[in-house]
mmCIF file of C-alpha atoms in Angstrom:
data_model
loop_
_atom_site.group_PDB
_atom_site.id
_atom_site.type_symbol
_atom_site.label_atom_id
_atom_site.label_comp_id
_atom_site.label_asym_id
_atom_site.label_seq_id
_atom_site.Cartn_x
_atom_site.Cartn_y
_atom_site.Cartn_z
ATOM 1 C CA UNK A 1 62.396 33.862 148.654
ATOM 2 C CA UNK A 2 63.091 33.051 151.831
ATOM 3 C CA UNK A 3 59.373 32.687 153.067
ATOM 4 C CA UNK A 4 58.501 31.066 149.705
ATOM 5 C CA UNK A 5 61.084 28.199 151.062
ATOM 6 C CA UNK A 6 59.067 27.910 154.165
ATOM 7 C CA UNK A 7 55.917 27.589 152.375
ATOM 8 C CA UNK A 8 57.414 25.154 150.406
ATOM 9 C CA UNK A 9 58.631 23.118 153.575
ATOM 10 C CA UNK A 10 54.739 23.247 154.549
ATOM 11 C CA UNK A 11 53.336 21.373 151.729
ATOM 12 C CA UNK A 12 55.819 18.950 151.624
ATOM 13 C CA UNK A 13 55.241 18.357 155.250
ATOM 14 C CA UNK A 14 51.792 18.390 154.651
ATOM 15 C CA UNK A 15 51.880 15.904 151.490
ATOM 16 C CA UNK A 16 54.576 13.693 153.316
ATOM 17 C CA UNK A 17 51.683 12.763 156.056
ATOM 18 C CA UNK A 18 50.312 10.244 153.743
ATOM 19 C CA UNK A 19 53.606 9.221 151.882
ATOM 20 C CA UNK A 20 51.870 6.286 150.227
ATOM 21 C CA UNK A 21 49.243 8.317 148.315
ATOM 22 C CA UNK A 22 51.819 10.732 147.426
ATOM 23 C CA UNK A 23 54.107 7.940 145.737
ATOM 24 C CA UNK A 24 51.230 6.610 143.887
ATOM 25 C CA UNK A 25 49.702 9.720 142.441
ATOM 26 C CA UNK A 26 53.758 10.435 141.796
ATOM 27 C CA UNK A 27 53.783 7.282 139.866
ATOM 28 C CA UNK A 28 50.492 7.832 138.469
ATOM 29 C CA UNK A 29 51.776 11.380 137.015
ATOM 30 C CA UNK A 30 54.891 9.329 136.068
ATOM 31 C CA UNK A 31 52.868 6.751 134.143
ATOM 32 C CA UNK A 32 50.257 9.124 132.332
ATOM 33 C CA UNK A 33 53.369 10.666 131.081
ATOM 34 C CA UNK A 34 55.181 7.701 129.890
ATOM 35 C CA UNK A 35 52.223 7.472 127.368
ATOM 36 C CA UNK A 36 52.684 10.230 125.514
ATOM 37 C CA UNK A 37 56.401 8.984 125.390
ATOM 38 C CA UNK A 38 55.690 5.521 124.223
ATOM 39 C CA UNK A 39 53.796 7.411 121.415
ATOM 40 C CA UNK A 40 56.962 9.286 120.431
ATOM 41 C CA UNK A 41 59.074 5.659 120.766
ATOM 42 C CA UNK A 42 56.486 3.897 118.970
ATOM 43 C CA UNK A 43 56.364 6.401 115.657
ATOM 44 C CA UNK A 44 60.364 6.297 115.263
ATOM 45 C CA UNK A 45 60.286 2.570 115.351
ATOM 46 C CA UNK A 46 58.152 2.377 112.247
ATOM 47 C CA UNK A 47 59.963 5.640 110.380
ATOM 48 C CA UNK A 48 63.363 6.219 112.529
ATOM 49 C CA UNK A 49 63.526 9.750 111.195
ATOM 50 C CA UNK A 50 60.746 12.496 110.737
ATOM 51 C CA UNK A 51 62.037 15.979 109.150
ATOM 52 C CA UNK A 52 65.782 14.778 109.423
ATOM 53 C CA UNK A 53 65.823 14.458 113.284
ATOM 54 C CA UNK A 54 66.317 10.924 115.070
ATOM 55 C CA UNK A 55 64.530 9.676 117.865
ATOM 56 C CA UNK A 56 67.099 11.051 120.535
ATOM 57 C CA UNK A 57 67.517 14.878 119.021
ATOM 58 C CA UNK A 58 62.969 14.965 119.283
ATOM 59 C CA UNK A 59 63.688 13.212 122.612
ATOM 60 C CA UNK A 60 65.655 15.871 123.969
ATOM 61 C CA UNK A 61 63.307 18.362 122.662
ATOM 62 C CA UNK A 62 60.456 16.633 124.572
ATOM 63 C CA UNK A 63 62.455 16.297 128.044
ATOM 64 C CA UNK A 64 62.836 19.964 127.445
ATOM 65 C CA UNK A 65 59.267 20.808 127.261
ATOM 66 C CA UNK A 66 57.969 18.407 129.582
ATOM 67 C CA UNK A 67 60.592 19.491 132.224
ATOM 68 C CA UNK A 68 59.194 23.273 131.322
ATOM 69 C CA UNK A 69 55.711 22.044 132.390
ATOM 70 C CA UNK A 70 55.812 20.270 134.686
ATOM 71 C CA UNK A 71 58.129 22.660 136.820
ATOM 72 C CA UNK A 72 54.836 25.548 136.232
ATOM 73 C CA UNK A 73 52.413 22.972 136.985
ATOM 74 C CA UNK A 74 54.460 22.060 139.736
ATOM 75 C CA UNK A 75 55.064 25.581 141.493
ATOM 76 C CA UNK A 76 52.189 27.190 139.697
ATOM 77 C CA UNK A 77 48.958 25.748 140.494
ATOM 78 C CA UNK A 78 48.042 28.282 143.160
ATOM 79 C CA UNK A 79 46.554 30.563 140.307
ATOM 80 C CA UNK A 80 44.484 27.728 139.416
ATOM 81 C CA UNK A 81 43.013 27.960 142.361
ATOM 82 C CA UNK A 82 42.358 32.045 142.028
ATOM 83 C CA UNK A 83 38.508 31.650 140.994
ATOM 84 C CA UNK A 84 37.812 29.385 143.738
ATOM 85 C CA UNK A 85 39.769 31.303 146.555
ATOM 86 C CA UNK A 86 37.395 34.647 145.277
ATOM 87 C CA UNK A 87 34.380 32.350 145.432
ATOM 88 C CA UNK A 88 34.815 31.371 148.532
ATOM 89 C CA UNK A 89 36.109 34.726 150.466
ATOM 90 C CA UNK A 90 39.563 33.260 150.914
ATOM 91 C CA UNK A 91 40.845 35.724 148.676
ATOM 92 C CA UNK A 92 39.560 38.292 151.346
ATOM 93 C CA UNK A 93 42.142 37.224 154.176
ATOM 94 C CA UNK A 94 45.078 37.443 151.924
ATOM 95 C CA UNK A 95 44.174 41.126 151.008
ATOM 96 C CA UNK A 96 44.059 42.124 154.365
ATOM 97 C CA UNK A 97 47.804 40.218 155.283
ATOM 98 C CA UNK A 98 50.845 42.125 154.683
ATOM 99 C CA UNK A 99 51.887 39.850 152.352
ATOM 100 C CA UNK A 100 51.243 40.294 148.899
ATOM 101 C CA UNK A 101 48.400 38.571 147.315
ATOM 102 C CA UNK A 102 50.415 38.020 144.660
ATOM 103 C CA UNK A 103 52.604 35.644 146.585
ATOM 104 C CA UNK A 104 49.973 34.587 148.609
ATOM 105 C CA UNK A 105 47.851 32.936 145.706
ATOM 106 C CA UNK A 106 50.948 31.609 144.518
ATOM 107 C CA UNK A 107 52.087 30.119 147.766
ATOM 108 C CA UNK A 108 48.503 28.415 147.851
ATOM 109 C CA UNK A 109 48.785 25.276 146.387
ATOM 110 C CA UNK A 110 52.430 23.808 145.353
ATOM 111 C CA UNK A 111 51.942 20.253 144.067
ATOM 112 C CA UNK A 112 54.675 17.713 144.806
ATOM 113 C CA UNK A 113 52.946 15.044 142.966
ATOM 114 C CA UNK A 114 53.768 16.764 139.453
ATOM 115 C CA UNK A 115 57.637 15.471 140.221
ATOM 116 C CA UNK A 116 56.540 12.155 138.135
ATOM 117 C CA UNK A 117 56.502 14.384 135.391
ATOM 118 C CA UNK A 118 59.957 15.771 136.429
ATOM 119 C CA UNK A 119 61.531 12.792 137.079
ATOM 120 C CA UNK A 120 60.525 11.130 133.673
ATOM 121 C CA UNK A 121 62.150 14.800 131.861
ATOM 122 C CA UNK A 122 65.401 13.967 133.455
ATOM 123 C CA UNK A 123 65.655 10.503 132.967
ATOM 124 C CA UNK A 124 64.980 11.158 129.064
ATOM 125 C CA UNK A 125 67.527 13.820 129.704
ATOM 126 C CA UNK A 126 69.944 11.295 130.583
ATOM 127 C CA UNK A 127 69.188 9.381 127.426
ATOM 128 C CA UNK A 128 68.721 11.970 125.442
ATOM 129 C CA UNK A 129 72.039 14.009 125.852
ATOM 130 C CA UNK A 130 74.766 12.063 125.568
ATOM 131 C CA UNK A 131 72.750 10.089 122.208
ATOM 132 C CA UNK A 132 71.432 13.145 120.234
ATOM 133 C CA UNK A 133 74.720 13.169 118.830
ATOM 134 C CA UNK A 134 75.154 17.087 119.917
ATOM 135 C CA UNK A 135 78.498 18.609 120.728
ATOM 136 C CA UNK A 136 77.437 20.203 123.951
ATOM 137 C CA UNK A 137 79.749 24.074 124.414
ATOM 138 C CA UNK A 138 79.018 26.499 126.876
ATOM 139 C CA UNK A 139 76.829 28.301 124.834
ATOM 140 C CA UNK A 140 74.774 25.229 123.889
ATOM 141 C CA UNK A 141 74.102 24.198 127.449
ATOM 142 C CA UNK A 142 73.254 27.654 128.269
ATOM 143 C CA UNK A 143 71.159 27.952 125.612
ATOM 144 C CA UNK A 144 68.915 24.679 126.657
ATOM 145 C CA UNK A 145 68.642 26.011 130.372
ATOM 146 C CA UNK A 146 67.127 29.212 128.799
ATOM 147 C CA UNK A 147 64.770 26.666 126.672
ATOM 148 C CA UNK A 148 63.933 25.001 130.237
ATOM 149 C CA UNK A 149 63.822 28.744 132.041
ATOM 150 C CA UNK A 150 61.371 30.346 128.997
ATOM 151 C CA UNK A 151 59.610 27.250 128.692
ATOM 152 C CA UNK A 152 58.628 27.294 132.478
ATOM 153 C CA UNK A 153 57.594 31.256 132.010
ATOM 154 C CA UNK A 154 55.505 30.631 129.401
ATOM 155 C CA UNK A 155 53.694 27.693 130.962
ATOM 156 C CA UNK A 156 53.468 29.587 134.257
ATOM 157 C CA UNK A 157 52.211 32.786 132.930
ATOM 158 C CA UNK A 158 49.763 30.152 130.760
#
């Protein structure tokens, strides 16, 4: 974990060198985003309900999933990169470190500019929550960080 953190210190070091680009594709990941939410907006002001829920409760279920996403695309996009790293024989040098590949290819390529897509989750969160009209126990906010934590699993391992 500890050398993941430095990795992690690298690209952001790296992607911080031209902070500019970085804040635009940010908002640009940001934006793209926000369409899919206006959608969502845009259906409950012509029906305000669909199946029983309101527009906060299918809210909250959408910060969920896009938080789940975009934390994989985020921290996962090294294995994206896989086919090309064999292709090109860069797949070579990390079988011959004594690191393991595993870690290597996953180490790779972290993408800072998915945190549009983060930031817009939480700041439906913060909507979201305190409207949905849920009574939020232990077990209920445990429950929707093991949404978030299974949603990013199954969008990583995707």
């Amino acid at each position: 974990m500890k050398l993941y953190a430095k990795f992690l210190a690298i690209h952001i070091k790296s992607q911080m060198q031209y902070k500019t680009s970085l804040f635009f594709t940010i908002l640009g990941q940001f934006l793209t985003s926000f369409v899919s939410l206006l959608g969502v907006w845009f259906m409950f002001s012509r029906f305000y309900a669909v199946a029983g829920f309101s527009l906060s409760q299918v809210l909250l279920c959408y910060a969920t999933v896009l938080l789940s996403f975009s934390l994989a695309e985020c921290f996962g996009r090294g294995f994206d990169l896989f086919p090309a790293m064999i292709g090109n024989g860069e797949f070579d040098r990390a079988l011959v470190r004594p690191r393991s590949p595993v870690f290597q290819v996953l180490a790779a390529k972290i993408d800072l500019a998915r945190m549009g897509k983060v930031l817009q989750a939480l700041l439906v969160f913060c909507y979201a929550i305190p409207t949905s009209g849920v009574v939020w126990t232990g077990a209920k906010i445990t429950t929707l960080v093991l949404m978030i934590l299974g949603g990013f699993a199954v969008f990583f391992c995707l």
